[in-house]
XYZ file of C-alpha atoms in Angstrom:
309
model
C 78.699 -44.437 -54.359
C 79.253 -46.738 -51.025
C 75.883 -47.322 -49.543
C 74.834 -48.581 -46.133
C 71.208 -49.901 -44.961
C 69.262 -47.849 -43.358
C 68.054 -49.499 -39.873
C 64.422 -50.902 -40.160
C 64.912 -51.186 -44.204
C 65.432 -53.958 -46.614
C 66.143 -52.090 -49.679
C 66.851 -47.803 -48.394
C 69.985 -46.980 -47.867
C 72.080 -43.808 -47.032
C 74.888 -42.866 -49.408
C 78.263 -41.923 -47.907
C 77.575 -38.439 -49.487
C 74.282 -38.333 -47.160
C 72.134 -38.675 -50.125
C 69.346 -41.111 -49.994
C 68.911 -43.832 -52.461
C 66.747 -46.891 -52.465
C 67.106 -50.467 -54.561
C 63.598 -51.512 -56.129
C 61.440 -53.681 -54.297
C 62.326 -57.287 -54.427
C 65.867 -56.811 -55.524
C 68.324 -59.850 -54.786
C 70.311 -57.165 -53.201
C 68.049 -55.854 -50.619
C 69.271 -56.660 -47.494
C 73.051 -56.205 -47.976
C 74.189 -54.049 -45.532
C 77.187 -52.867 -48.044
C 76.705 -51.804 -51.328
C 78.645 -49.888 -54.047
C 76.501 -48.404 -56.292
C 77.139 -48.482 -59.998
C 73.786 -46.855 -61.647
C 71.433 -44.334 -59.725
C 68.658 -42.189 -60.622
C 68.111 -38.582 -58.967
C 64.897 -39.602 -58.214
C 62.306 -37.101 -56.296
C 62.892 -37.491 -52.825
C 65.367 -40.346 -53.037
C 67.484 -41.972 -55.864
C 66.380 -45.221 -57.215
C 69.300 -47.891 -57.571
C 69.486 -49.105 -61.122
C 72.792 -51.499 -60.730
C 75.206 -52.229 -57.064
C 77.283 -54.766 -55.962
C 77.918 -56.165 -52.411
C 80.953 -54.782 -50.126
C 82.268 -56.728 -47.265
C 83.064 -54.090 -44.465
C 86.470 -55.606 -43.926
C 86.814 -55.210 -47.744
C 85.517 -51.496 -47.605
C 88.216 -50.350 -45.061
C 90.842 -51.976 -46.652
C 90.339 -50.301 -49.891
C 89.777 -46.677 -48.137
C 92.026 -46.620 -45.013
C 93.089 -43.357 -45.835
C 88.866 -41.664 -45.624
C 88.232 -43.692 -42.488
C 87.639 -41.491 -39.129
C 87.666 -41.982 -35.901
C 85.655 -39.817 -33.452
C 84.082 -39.511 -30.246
C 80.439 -38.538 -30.334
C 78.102 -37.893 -27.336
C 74.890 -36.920 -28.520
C 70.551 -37.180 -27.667
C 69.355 -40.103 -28.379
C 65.593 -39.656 -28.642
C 64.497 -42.691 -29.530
C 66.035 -43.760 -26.357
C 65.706 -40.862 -23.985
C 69.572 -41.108 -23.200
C 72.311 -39.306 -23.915
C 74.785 -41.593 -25.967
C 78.406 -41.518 -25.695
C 80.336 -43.188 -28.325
C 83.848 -43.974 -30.436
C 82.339 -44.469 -33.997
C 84.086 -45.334 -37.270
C 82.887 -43.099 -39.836
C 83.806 -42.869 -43.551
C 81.646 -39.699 -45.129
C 78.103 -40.385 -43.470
C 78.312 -43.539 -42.828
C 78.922 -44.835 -39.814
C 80.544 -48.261 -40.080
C 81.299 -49.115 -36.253
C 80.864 -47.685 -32.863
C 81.570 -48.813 -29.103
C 80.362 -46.895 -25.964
C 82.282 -44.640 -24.164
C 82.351 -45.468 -20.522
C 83.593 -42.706 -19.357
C 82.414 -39.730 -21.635
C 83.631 -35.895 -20.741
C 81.296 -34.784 -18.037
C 80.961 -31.664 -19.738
C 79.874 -33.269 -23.144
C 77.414 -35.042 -21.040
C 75.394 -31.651 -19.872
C 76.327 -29.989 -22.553
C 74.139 -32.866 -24.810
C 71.540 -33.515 -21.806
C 70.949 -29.771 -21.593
C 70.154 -29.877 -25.499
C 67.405 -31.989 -25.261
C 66.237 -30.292 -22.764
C 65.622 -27.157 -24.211
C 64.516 -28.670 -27.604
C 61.754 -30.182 -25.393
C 61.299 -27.066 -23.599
C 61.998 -26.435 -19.899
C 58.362 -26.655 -18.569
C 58.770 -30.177 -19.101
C 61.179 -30.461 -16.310
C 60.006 -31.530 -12.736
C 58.500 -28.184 -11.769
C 56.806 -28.405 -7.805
C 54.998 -25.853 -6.614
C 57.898 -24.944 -4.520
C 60.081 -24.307 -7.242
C 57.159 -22.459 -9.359
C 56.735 -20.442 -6.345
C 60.532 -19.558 -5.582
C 60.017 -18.654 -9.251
C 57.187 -16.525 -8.696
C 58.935 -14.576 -5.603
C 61.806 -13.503 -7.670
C 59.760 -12.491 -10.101
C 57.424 -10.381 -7.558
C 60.600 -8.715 -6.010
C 61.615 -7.839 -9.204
C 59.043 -5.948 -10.000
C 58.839 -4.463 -6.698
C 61.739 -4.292 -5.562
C 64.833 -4.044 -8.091
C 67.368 -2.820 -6.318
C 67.575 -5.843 -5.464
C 69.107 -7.179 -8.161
C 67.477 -9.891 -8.923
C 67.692 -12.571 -11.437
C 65.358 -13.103 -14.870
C 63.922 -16.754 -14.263
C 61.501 -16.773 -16.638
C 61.245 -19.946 -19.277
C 63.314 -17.544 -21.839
C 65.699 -16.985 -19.409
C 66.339 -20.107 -18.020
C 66.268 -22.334 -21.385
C 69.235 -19.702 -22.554
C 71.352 -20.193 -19.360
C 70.430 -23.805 -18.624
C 74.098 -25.000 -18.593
C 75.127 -22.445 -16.315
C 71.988 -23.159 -13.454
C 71.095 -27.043 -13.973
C 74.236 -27.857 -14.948
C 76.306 -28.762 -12.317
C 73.466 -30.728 -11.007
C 73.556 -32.852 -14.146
C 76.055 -34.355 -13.651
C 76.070 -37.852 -14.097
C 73.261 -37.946 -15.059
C 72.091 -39.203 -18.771
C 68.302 -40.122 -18.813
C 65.897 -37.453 -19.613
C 63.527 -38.864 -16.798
C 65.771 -38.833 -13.994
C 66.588 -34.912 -15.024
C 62.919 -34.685 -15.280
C 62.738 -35.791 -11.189
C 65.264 -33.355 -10.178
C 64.351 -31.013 -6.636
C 65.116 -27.311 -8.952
C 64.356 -25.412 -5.603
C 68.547 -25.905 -4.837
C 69.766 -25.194 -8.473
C 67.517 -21.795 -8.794
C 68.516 -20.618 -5.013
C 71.638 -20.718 -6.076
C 71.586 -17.765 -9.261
C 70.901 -15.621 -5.519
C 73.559 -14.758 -3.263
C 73.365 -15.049 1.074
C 71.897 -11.751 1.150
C 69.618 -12.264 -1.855
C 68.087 -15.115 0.196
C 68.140 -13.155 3.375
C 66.307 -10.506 1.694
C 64.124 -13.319 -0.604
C 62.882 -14.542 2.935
C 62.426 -11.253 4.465
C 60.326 -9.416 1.557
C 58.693 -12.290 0.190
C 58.062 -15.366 2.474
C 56.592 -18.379 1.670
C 53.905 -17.824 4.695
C 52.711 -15.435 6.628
C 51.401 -15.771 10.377
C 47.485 -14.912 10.830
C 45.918 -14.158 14.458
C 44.936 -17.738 15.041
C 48.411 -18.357 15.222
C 48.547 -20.901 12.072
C 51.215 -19.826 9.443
C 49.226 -19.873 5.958
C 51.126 -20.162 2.586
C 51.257 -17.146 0.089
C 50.742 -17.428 -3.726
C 53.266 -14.967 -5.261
C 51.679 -16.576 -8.700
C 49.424 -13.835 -8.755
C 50.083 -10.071 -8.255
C 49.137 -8.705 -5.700
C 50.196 -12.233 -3.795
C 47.252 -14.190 -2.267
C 46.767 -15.100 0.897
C 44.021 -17.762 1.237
C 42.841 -18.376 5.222
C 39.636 -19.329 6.885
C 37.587 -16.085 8.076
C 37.600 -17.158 11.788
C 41.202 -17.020 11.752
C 41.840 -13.540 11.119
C 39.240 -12.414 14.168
C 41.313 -9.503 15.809
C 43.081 -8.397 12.848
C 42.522 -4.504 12.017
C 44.439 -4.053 8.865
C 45.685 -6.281 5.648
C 48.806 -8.123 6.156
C 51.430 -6.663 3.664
C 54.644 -8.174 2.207
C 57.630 -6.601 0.783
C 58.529 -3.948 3.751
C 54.989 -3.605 4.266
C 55.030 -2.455 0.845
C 52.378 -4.573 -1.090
C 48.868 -5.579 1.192
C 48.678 -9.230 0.079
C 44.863 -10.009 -1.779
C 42.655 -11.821 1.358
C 40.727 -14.859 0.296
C 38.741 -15.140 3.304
C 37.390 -18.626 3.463
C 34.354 -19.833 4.711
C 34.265 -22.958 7.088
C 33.603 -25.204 3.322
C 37.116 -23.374 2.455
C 35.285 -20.950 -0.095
C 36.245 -17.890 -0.529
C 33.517 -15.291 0.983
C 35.303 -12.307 0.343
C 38.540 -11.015 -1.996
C 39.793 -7.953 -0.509
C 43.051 -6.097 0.096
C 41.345 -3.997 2.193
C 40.531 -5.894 5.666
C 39.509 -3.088 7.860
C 37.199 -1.658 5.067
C 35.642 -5.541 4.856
C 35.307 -5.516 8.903
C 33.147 -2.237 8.636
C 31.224 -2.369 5.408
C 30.762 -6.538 4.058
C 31.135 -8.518 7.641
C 27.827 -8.099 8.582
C 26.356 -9.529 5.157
C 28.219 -12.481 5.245
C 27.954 -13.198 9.073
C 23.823 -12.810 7.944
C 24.587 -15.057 5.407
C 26.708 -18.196 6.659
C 25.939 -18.446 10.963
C 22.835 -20.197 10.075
C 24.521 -22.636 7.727
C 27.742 -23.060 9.849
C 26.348 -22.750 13.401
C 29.051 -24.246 15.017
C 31.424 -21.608 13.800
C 32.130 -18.449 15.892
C 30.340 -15.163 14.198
C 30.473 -12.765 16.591
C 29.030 -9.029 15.909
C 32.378 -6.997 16.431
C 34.925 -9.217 14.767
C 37.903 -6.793 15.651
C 37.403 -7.673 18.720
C 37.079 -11.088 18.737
C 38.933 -14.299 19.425
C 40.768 -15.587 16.456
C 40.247 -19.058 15.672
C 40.796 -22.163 13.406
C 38.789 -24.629 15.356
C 35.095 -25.571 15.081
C 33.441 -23.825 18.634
C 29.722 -22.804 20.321
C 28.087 -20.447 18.383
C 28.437 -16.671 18.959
């Protein structure tokens, strides 16, 4: 029957049991942040508080030394966005003191941090596209190449193991923004091994060198990967540039000079023989200072602006 106002109440309070209870409105009593209750209803969500009587707190722990606890709590505070490390004084529910912790168990720390993370869910967390990507190539070489041995890094898999991969670069911290601006390229390179990154880079790199001599990224988002480049640039070229052993031909976006794509095709020589000609029809009177020369196979790769051809 000890009671203790609830924060942001007058007249609720929270029963040592954990029951709720609340005095009526306009009570003398309201406001006491001790009560012992001497007549309560059940009430429907809460029970109404027919008859209480003030308790000082040094009163309170003199009459029940014996059901005091101490503890150490390190927990989410969402209100905050912090985790909250503290030695509170607790007697059932209630919590009659507490004092921060200084210098709370690192592991209690994660361990809490990581909780609110995956209540929130882990796409929340500062995801670049390099990390996405590193994602993505896993996930590609998984699929087409698992001998490898490669890792699950999907959401599912990552919220589940989150303590194991983020964790040791969590510590010290205890605000859900700053784990929020965390680089995640280091922590997921390192669920692979040396050679899994040897053979990441080899299979599935992050570019991939076009006859112009410019290095152009690869999306491994999609499957097959794209690889988005200016037409110009792969003058020269006979066959589809292929990833994974020269396993998978990436899927071309050939770009026109406005960086549209003018063409989607895995098959390059088959575009040089049967769709060039269309689109060379098409654009060298709208981009006349681009090269657009009849036998592209044989032609000069370029990414600069030049004479017409």
């Amino acid at each position: 029957r000890i009671a203790q106002r609830r924060p942001g109440s007058a007249n609720r309070y929270l029963l040592a049991s954990g029951r709720g209870a609340a005095l009526p409105e306009g009570d003398p009593l309201a406001g006491a942040e001790l009560i012992v209750v001497a007549d309560l209803d059940a009430g429907r969500t809460e029970g109404r508080i027919h008859l209480a009587a003030p308790i000082a707190l040094a009163e309170l722990r003199a009459l029940h030394a014996a059901r005091l606890v101490a503890e150490e709590r390190v927990g989410w505070d969402r209100e905050r966005g912090l985790v909250r490390a503290e030695r509170v004084e607790r007697l059932g529910e209630l919590v009659l003191a507490s004092t921060r912790i200084a210098d709370p168990e690192p592991c209690a720390l994660v361990g809490a941090l990581c909780a609110a993370i995956r209540e929130g869910g882990i796409e929340r967390l500062g995801w670049t596209e390099p990390a996405r990507q590193l994602r993505a190539r896993v996930a590609f070489l998984a699929r087409h190449d698992p001998a490898g041995g490669w890792p699950d890094l999907d959401d599912a898999a990552l919220a589940a193991t989150l303590a194991d991969w983020l964790g040791p670069w969590l510590r010290g911290v205890t605000r859900l923004d700053e784990a929020r601006r965390l680089d995640l390229v280091p922590p997921l390179l390192a669920r692979l091994g040396q050679a899994q990154r040897e053979r990441l880079d080899r299979l599935a790199p992050t570019h991939l060198g076009v006859p112009s001599g410019s290095r152009r990224p690869v999306d491994y988002a999609a499957d097959p990967p794209v690889l988005a480049v200016k037409l110009q640039e792969m003058f020269g070229q006979a066959d589809t540039p292929r990833v994974c052993a020269g396993r998978v031909p990436v899927m071309l976006h050939l770009l026109s000079p406005a960086q549209r794509p003018v063409q989607v095709t895995q098959d390059l020589a088959g575009f040089w023989s049967r769709g060039y000609a269309e689109v060379r029809k098409e654009l060298r009177g709208r981009y006349p200072k681009h090269p657009w020369p009849e036998d592209p196979r044989n032609a000069v790769p370029t990414a600069r602006v030049t004479s017409r051809s």
